[in-house]
Amino acid sequence: MDVRALIFDVDGTLADTERDGHRVAFNRAFAEAGIDWHWDVERYGELLAITGGKERMLQHWRDVDRAAADAPGAAERVAALQRAKTAHYVRLIGTGALHLRPGVARLLHQARAAGLRLAIATTTTPDNVTALLRATLGDDAPGWFSCIGAGDVVPRKKPDPGIYRWVLDRLGLAPGRCLAFEDSGNGLRAACGAGLRTVVTPCGYTAGDDFTAAWACLDGLGESDAPASGRVAGAAWRGVVDLDTLRGWARA
Ligand code: XBP
Ligand code: MG
């Protein structure tokens, strides 16, 4: 069956945004609010097990002061912090500080030229997605995507498959006609839970996750001067992930 749409995760998959993007924005929001939290690289790595910024902050609050985190008004406090963090993140992305991972822009352009549909399935806030797409691909880039599923449009975040089901529903396509691109164990569980074949390209924080269920697990999408390598259907593979590659894998 031919592939009709590519569905991309954002953080870690399109760009390695967590350590030098989201983490920095959270810390700026904490400092601005006069809160003495600071997430260093290691602590943020632990907290990434919790998907979603609000959920991540609440977990941290519970870890440092359970009674305060469970008190009335805590959710509103976290929501306000999240709004501030999003503003910092969007500003940071707008400076051009972060770049797409190798091969991402190439594959998006190829897929568009070939008439495939593109979609996003992410736990991050919608404004963060449009900021990243605009800063890295141009102002019109959000419009390249038939559907952007992000943040709180579903009640439960990854690893729950809800966000992928939401996107498939809007695309009007069965999972067998689509491929997902992810970087994390939580993301892979979400995509597989929705019945999607998934290409995983782990990044810094997710390198140690379990990717046994991945259709392909590669160190990136590759470019002609720097091919990707990894495993596809259990066998070693090296090359550039383009549409012909993906269609070949899908037929095999
Ligand atoms: C990554 C996430 C997000 C970001 C922070 O999502 O878990 O929570 O770390 O974004 P994905 P917010 O890999 O699915 O793109 O603070 O906006 O939640
Ligand atoms: Mg991700």
Tab-separated table of C-alpha atoms and ligand atoms in Angstrom:
chain	number	residue	atom	x	y	z
A	1	MET	CA	0.000	0.000	0.000
A	2	ASP	CA	1.437	3.354	-0.993
A	3	VAL	CA	2.400	5.944	1.620
A	4	ARG	CA	0.170	9.041	1.508
A	5	ALA	CA	1.317	11.080	4.522
A	6	LEU	CA	4.305	11.646	6.790
A	7	ILE	CA	3.613	12.555	10.413
A	8	PHE	CA	6.410	14.208	12.376
A	9	ASP	CA	7.051	14.611	16.060
A	10	VAL	CA	8.695	17.987	16.785
A	11	ASP	CA	11.028	18.117	19.786
A	12	GLY	CA	14.031	15.903	19.194
A	13	THR	CA	12.829	14.832	15.740
A	14	LEU	CA	12.662	18.025	13.672
A	15	ALA	CA	15.257	19.725	15.870
A	16	ASP	CA	17.165	18.957	19.058
A	17	THR	CA	15.213	21.518	21.092
A	18	GLU	CA	15.131	20.228	24.645
A	19	ARG	CA	18.521	21.011	26.237
A	20	ASP	CA	19.212	24.401	24.654
A	21	GLY	CA	15.633	25.457	23.909
A	22	HIS	CA	12.875	24.275	26.244
A	23	ARG	CA	15.183	23.832	29.261
A	24	VAL	CA	16.552	27.359	28.891
A	25	ALA	CA	13.043	28.801	28.481
A	26	PHE	CA	11.788	27.015	31.619
A	27	ASN	CA	14.728	28.370	33.624
A	28	ARG	CA	14.090	31.904	32.354
A	29	ALA	CA	10.438	31.652	33.374
A	30	PHE	CA	11.404	30.400	36.851
A	31	ALA	CA	13.900	33.257	37.341
A	32	GLU	CA	11.413	35.846	36.092
A	33	ALA	CA	8.776	34.569	38.530
A	34	GLY	CA	11.257	34.664	41.418
A	35	ILE	CA	11.148	30.880	41.878
A	36	ASP	CA	14.388	29.258	42.991
A	37	TRP	CA	14.128	26.297	40.618
A	38	HIS	CA	16.891	25.736	38.085
A	39	TRP	CA	16.909	22.686	35.836
A	40	ASP	CA	20.447	21.687	34.936
A	41	VAL	CA	21.081	19.381	31.984
A	42	GLU	CA	20.949	16.235	34.115
A	43	ARG	CA	17.800	17.116	36.079
A	44	TYR	CA	16.004	18.097	32.882
A	45	GLY	CA	16.944	14.720	31.395
A	46	GLU	CA	15.242	12.976	34.331
A	47	LEU	CA	12.155	15.151	33.977
A	48	LEU	CA	11.806	14.423	30.256
A	49	ALA	CA	10.239	11.111	31.263
A	50	ILE	CA	7.185	13.317	31.920
A	51	THR	CA	5.813	14.633	28.620
A	52	GLY	CA	4.315	18.131	28.530
A	53	GLY	CA	5.747	21.225	30.193
A	54	LYS	CA	2.909	21.740	32.688
A	55	GLU	CA	3.004	18.098	33.701
A	56	ARG	CA	6.828	18.285	33.971
A	57	MET	CA	6.709	21.349	36.248
A	58	LEU	CA	4.061	19.782	38.447
A	59	GLN	CA	6.179	16.648	38.812
A	60	HIS	CA	9.190	18.745	39.806
A	61	TRP	CA	7.088	20.703	42.298
A	62	ARG	CA	5.871	17.424	43.825
A	63	ASP	CA	9.475	16.250	44.071
A	64	VAL	CA	10.604	19.371	45.962
A	65	ASP	CA	7.434	20.290	47.932
A	66	ARG	CA	4.613	17.793	47.662
A	67	ALA	CA	2.174	19.673	49.924
A	68	ALA	CA	2.491	22.934	47.958
A	69	ALA	CA	2.158	21.115	44.639
A	70	ASP	CA	-1.060	19.446	45.796
A	71	ALA	CA	-2.557	22.638	47.297
A	72	PRO	CA	-5.411	24.563	45.632
A	73	GLY	CA	-4.199	27.009	42.983
A	74	ALA	CA	-1.135	24.976	42.009
A	75	ALA	CA	-2.470	24.111	38.551
A	76	GLU	CA	-3.158	27.801	37.828
A	77	ARG	CA	0.345	28.738	38.990
A	78	VAL	CA	1.826	26.127	36.693
A	79	ALA	CA	-0.341	27.294	33.791
A	80	ALA	CA	0.902	30.876	34.275
A	81	LEU	CA	4.496	29.676	34.373
A	82	GLN	CA	3.839	27.725	31.200
A	83	ARG	CA	2.578	30.831	29.394
A	84	ALA	CA	5.732	32.708	30.406
A	85	LYS	CA	7.923	29.790	29.377
A	86	THR	CA	6.244	29.619	25.968
A	87	ALA	CA	6.929	33.338	25.411
A	88	HIS	CA	10.605	32.799	26.278
A	89	TYR	CA	10.811	29.741	24.022
A	90	VAL	CA	9.202	31.485	21.048
A	91	ARG	CA	11.577	34.430	21.500
A	92	LEU	CA	14.590	32.126	21.686
A	93	ILE	CA	13.556	30.190	18.579
A	94	GLY	CA	12.992	33.488	16.757
A	95	THR	CA	16.667	34.363	17.220
A	96	GLY	CA	17.571	31.401	14.984
A	97	ALA	CA	19.376	29.701	17.861
A	98	LEU	CA	18.226	26.184	16.917
A	99	HIS	CA	18.442	24.352	13.605
A	100	LEU	CA	16.622	21.449	11.990
A	101	ARG	CA	18.354	18.088	12.177
A	102	PRO	CA	20.177	17.018	9.001
A	103	GLY	CA	17.878	15.694	6.284
A	104	VAL	CA	14.653	17.062	7.787
A	105	ALA	CA	14.239	20.034	5.426
A	106	ARG	CA	15.244	17.871	2.452
A	107	LEU	CA	12.644	15.202	3.224
A	108	LEU	CA	9.899	17.778	3.869
A	109	HIS	CA	10.600	19.492	0.527
A	110	GLN	CA	10.683	16.138	-1.307
A	111	ALA	CA	7.424	14.999	0.251
A	112	ARG	CA	5.691	18.259	-0.655
A	113	ALA	CA	6.970	18.122	-4.226
A	114	ALA	CA	5.682	14.547	-4.540
A	115	GLY	CA	2.218	15.501	-3.262
A	116	LEU	CA	2.432	13.634	0.027
A	117	ARG	CA	0.585	15.160	2.929
A	118	LEU	CA	2.502	16.355	5.970
A	119	ALA	CA	1.332	16.469	9.577
A	120	ILE	CA	2.654	17.147	13.081
A	121	ALA	CA	1.926	15.128	16.228
A	122	THR	CA	3.582	16.640	19.290
A	123	THR	CA	3.009	17.206	22.987
A	124	THR	CA	4.455	20.702	22.863
A	125	THR	CA	2.435	23.935	22.780
A	126	PRO	CA	1.128	24.970	19.294
A	127	ASP	CA	2.933	28.360	19.363
A	128	ASN	CA	6.242	26.538	19.794
A	129	VAL	CA	5.613	24.485	16.669
A	130	THR	CA	4.803	27.437	14.439
A	131	ALA	CA	7.772	29.404	15.825
A	132	LEU	CA	10.167	26.556	14.998
A	133	LEU	CA	8.722	25.952	11.517
A	134	ARG	CA	8.834	29.666	10.658
A	135	ALA	CA	12.354	30.214	11.999
A	136	THR	CA	13.825	27.203	10.205
A	137	LEU	CA	11.773	26.806	7.011
A	138	GLY	CA	10.190	30.192	6.358
A	139	ASP	CA	7.043	32.091	7.251
A	140	ASP	CA	4.768	29.942	5.099
A	141	ALA	CA	6.009	26.618	6.501
A	142	PRO	CA	3.153	26.018	8.979
A	143	GLY	CA	0.831	26.010	5.961
A	144	TRP	CA	2.713	23.053	4.444
A	145	PHE	CA	1.115	20.825	7.078
A	146	SER	CA	-2.410	19.499	6.520
A	147	CYS	CA	-2.765	19.127	10.240
A	148	ILE	CA	-0.821	20.210	13.330
A	149	GLY	CA	-1.758	18.184	16.403
A	150	ALA	CA	-0.116	19.816	19.426
A	151	GLY	CA	-0.353	20.211	23.199
A	152	ASP	CA	-3.717	20.042	24.908
A	153	VAL	CA	-5.885	19.144	21.876
A	154	VAL	CA	-6.016	15.681	23.405
A	155	PRO	CA	-6.558	14.961	27.101
A	156	ARG	CA	-3.515	12.716	27.549
A	157	LYS	CA	-0.048	13.315	26.156
A	158	LYS	CA	2.417	10.785	24.711
A	159	PRO	CA	2.966	7.871	25.334
A	160	ASP	CA	-0.812	7.841	24.989
A	161	PRO	CA	-1.621	7.318	21.277
A	162	GLY	CA	-4.381	9.976	21.379
A	163	ILE	CA	-2.427	12.684	19.536
A	164	TYR	CA	-1.619	10.323	16.638
A	165	ARG	CA	-5.249	9.149	16.472
A	166	TRP	CA	-6.359	12.804	16.468
A	167	VAL	CA	-4.050	13.544	13.522
A	168	LEU	CA	-5.071	10.403	11.591
A	169	ASP	CA	-8.698	11.330	12.089
A	170	ARG	CA	-8.146	14.802	10.635
A	171	LEU	CA	-6.091	13.441	7.746
A	172	GLY	CA	-8.861	10.921	7.070
A	173	LEU	CA	-6.228	8.242	6.504
A	174	ALA	CA	-5.713	4.776	7.928
A	175	PRO	CA	-2.434	4.319	9.830
A	176	GLY	CA	-1.204	1.919	7.138
A	177	ARG	CA	-1.108	4.803	4.624
A	178	CYS	CA	1.130	6.947	6.861
A	179	LEU	CA	4.585	6.863	8.410
A	180	ALA	CA	5.554	8.470	11.723
A	181	PHE	CA	8.896	10.029	12.655
A	182	GLU	CA	9.887	10.089	16.320
A	183	ASP	CA	12.936	10.464	18.548
A	184	SER	CA	11.858	9.102	21.936
A	185	GLY	CA	10.539	5.965	23.600
A	186	ASN	CA	7.406	7.828	24.706
A	187	GLY	CA	6.816	9.058	21.160
A	188	LEU	CA	7.385	5.600	19.685
A	189	ARG	CA	4.854	4.071	22.083
A	190	ALA	CA	2.314	6.713	21.087
A	191	ALA	CA	2.835	6.172	17.350
A	192	CYS	CA	2.834	2.370	17.614
A	193	GLY	CA	-0.270	2.545	19.815
A	194	ALA	CA	-2.035	4.263	16.919
A	195	GLY	CA	-0.873	1.518	14.535
A	196	LEU	CA	1.811	3.574	12.745
A	197	ARG	CA	5.078	2.294	11.309
A	198	THR	CA	7.692	4.529	12.873
A	199	VAL	CA	11.131	5.730	11.860
A	200	VAL	CA	13.029	6.660	15.011
A	201	THR	CA	15.989	9.046	14.990
A	202	PRO	CA	17.072	9.290	18.649
A	203	CYS	CA	18.704	12.509	19.821
A	204	GLY	CA	20.835	13.505	22.814
A	205	TYR	CA	18.433	12.847	25.673
A	206	THR	CA	16.634	9.852	24.139
A	207	ALA	CA	19.590	7.738	22.966
A	208	GLY	CA	19.070	5.223	25.809
A	209	ASP	CA	15.306	4.711	25.269
A	210	ASP	CA	13.815	1.399	24.146
A	211	PHE	CA	13.269	1.414	20.374
A	212	THR	CA	12.631	-2.306	19.887
A	213	ALA	CA	9.229	-1.574	18.327
A	214	ALA	CA	10.608	0.847	15.726
A	215	TRP	CA	10.225	0.067	12.019
A	216	ALA	CA	13.598	1.746	11.499
A	217	CYS	CA	16.026	3.183	14.043
A	218	LEU	CA	18.695	5.443	12.563
A	219	ASP	CA	21.114	8.085	13.765
A	220	GLY	CA	19.357	10.598	11.510
A	221	LEU	CA	17.764	10.971	8.093
A	222	GLY	CA	21.162	11.508	6.473
A	223	GLU	CA	22.411	13.684	3.647
A	224	SER	CA	24.368	12.574	0.574
A	225	ASP	CA	27.655	13.784	2.090
A	226	ALA	CA	26.843	12.282	5.516
A	227	PRO	CA	24.656	9.150	5.204
A	228	ALA	CA	22.607	7.891	8.124
A	229	SER	CA	23.156	4.488	9.650
A	230	GLY	CA	21.204	2.178	11.901
A	231	ARG	CA	18.819	-0.763	11.618
A	232	VAL	CA	15.788	-1.333	9.408
A	233	ALA	CA	13.584	-4.392	9.975
A	234	GLY	CA	16.366	-5.863	12.093
A	235	ALA	CA	19.118	-5.499	9.475
A	236	ALA	CA	21.962	-2.990	9.388
A	237	TRP	CA	21.333	-0.099	6.978
A	238	ARG	CA	23.292	2.912	5.748
A	239	GLY	CA	22.099	5.587	3.349
A	240	VAL	CA	19.930	8.660	2.888
A	241	VAL	CA	16.259	8.499	3.924
A	242	ASP	CA	14.310	9.866	0.963
A	243	LEU	CA	10.912	9.019	-0.491
A	244	ASP	CA	12.253	6.156	-2.605
A	245	THR	CA	13.886	4.672	0.485
A	246	LEU	CA	10.683	4.928	2.515
A	247	ARG	CA	8.542	3.475	-0.274
A	248	GLY	CA	11.015	0.625	-0.702
A	249	TRP	CA	10.839	-0.191	2.999
A	250	ALA	CA	7.046	0.045	2.920
A	251	ARG	CA	6.844	-2.451	0.026
A	252	ALA	CA	9.294	-4.908	1.601
B	1	XBP	C1	8.234	17.229	23.814
B	1	XBP	C2	7.632	17.587	25.100
B	1	XBP	C3	7.253	18.970	25.387
B	1	XBP	C4	8.412	19.934	25.441
B	1	XBP	C5	8.011	21.201	26.153
B	1	XBP	O1	7.235	16.924	22.890
B	1	XBP	O2	7.425	16.736	25.939
B	1	XBP	O3	6.629	18.991	26.629
B	1	XBP	O4	9.485	19.382	26.171
B	1	XBP	O5	6.938	21.789	25.531
B	1	XBP	P1	7.431	16.157	21.461
B	1	XBP	P2	5.769	22.505	26.386
B	1	XBP	O6	8.713	15.371	21.463
B	1	XBP	O7	6.187	15.293	21.378
B	1	XBP	O8	7.429	17.233	20.395
B	1	XBP	O9	6.450	23.211	27.512
B	1	XBP	O10	5.100	23.438	25.401
B	1	XBP	O11	4.871	21.400	26.874
B	2	MG	MG	10.165	14.115	20.579
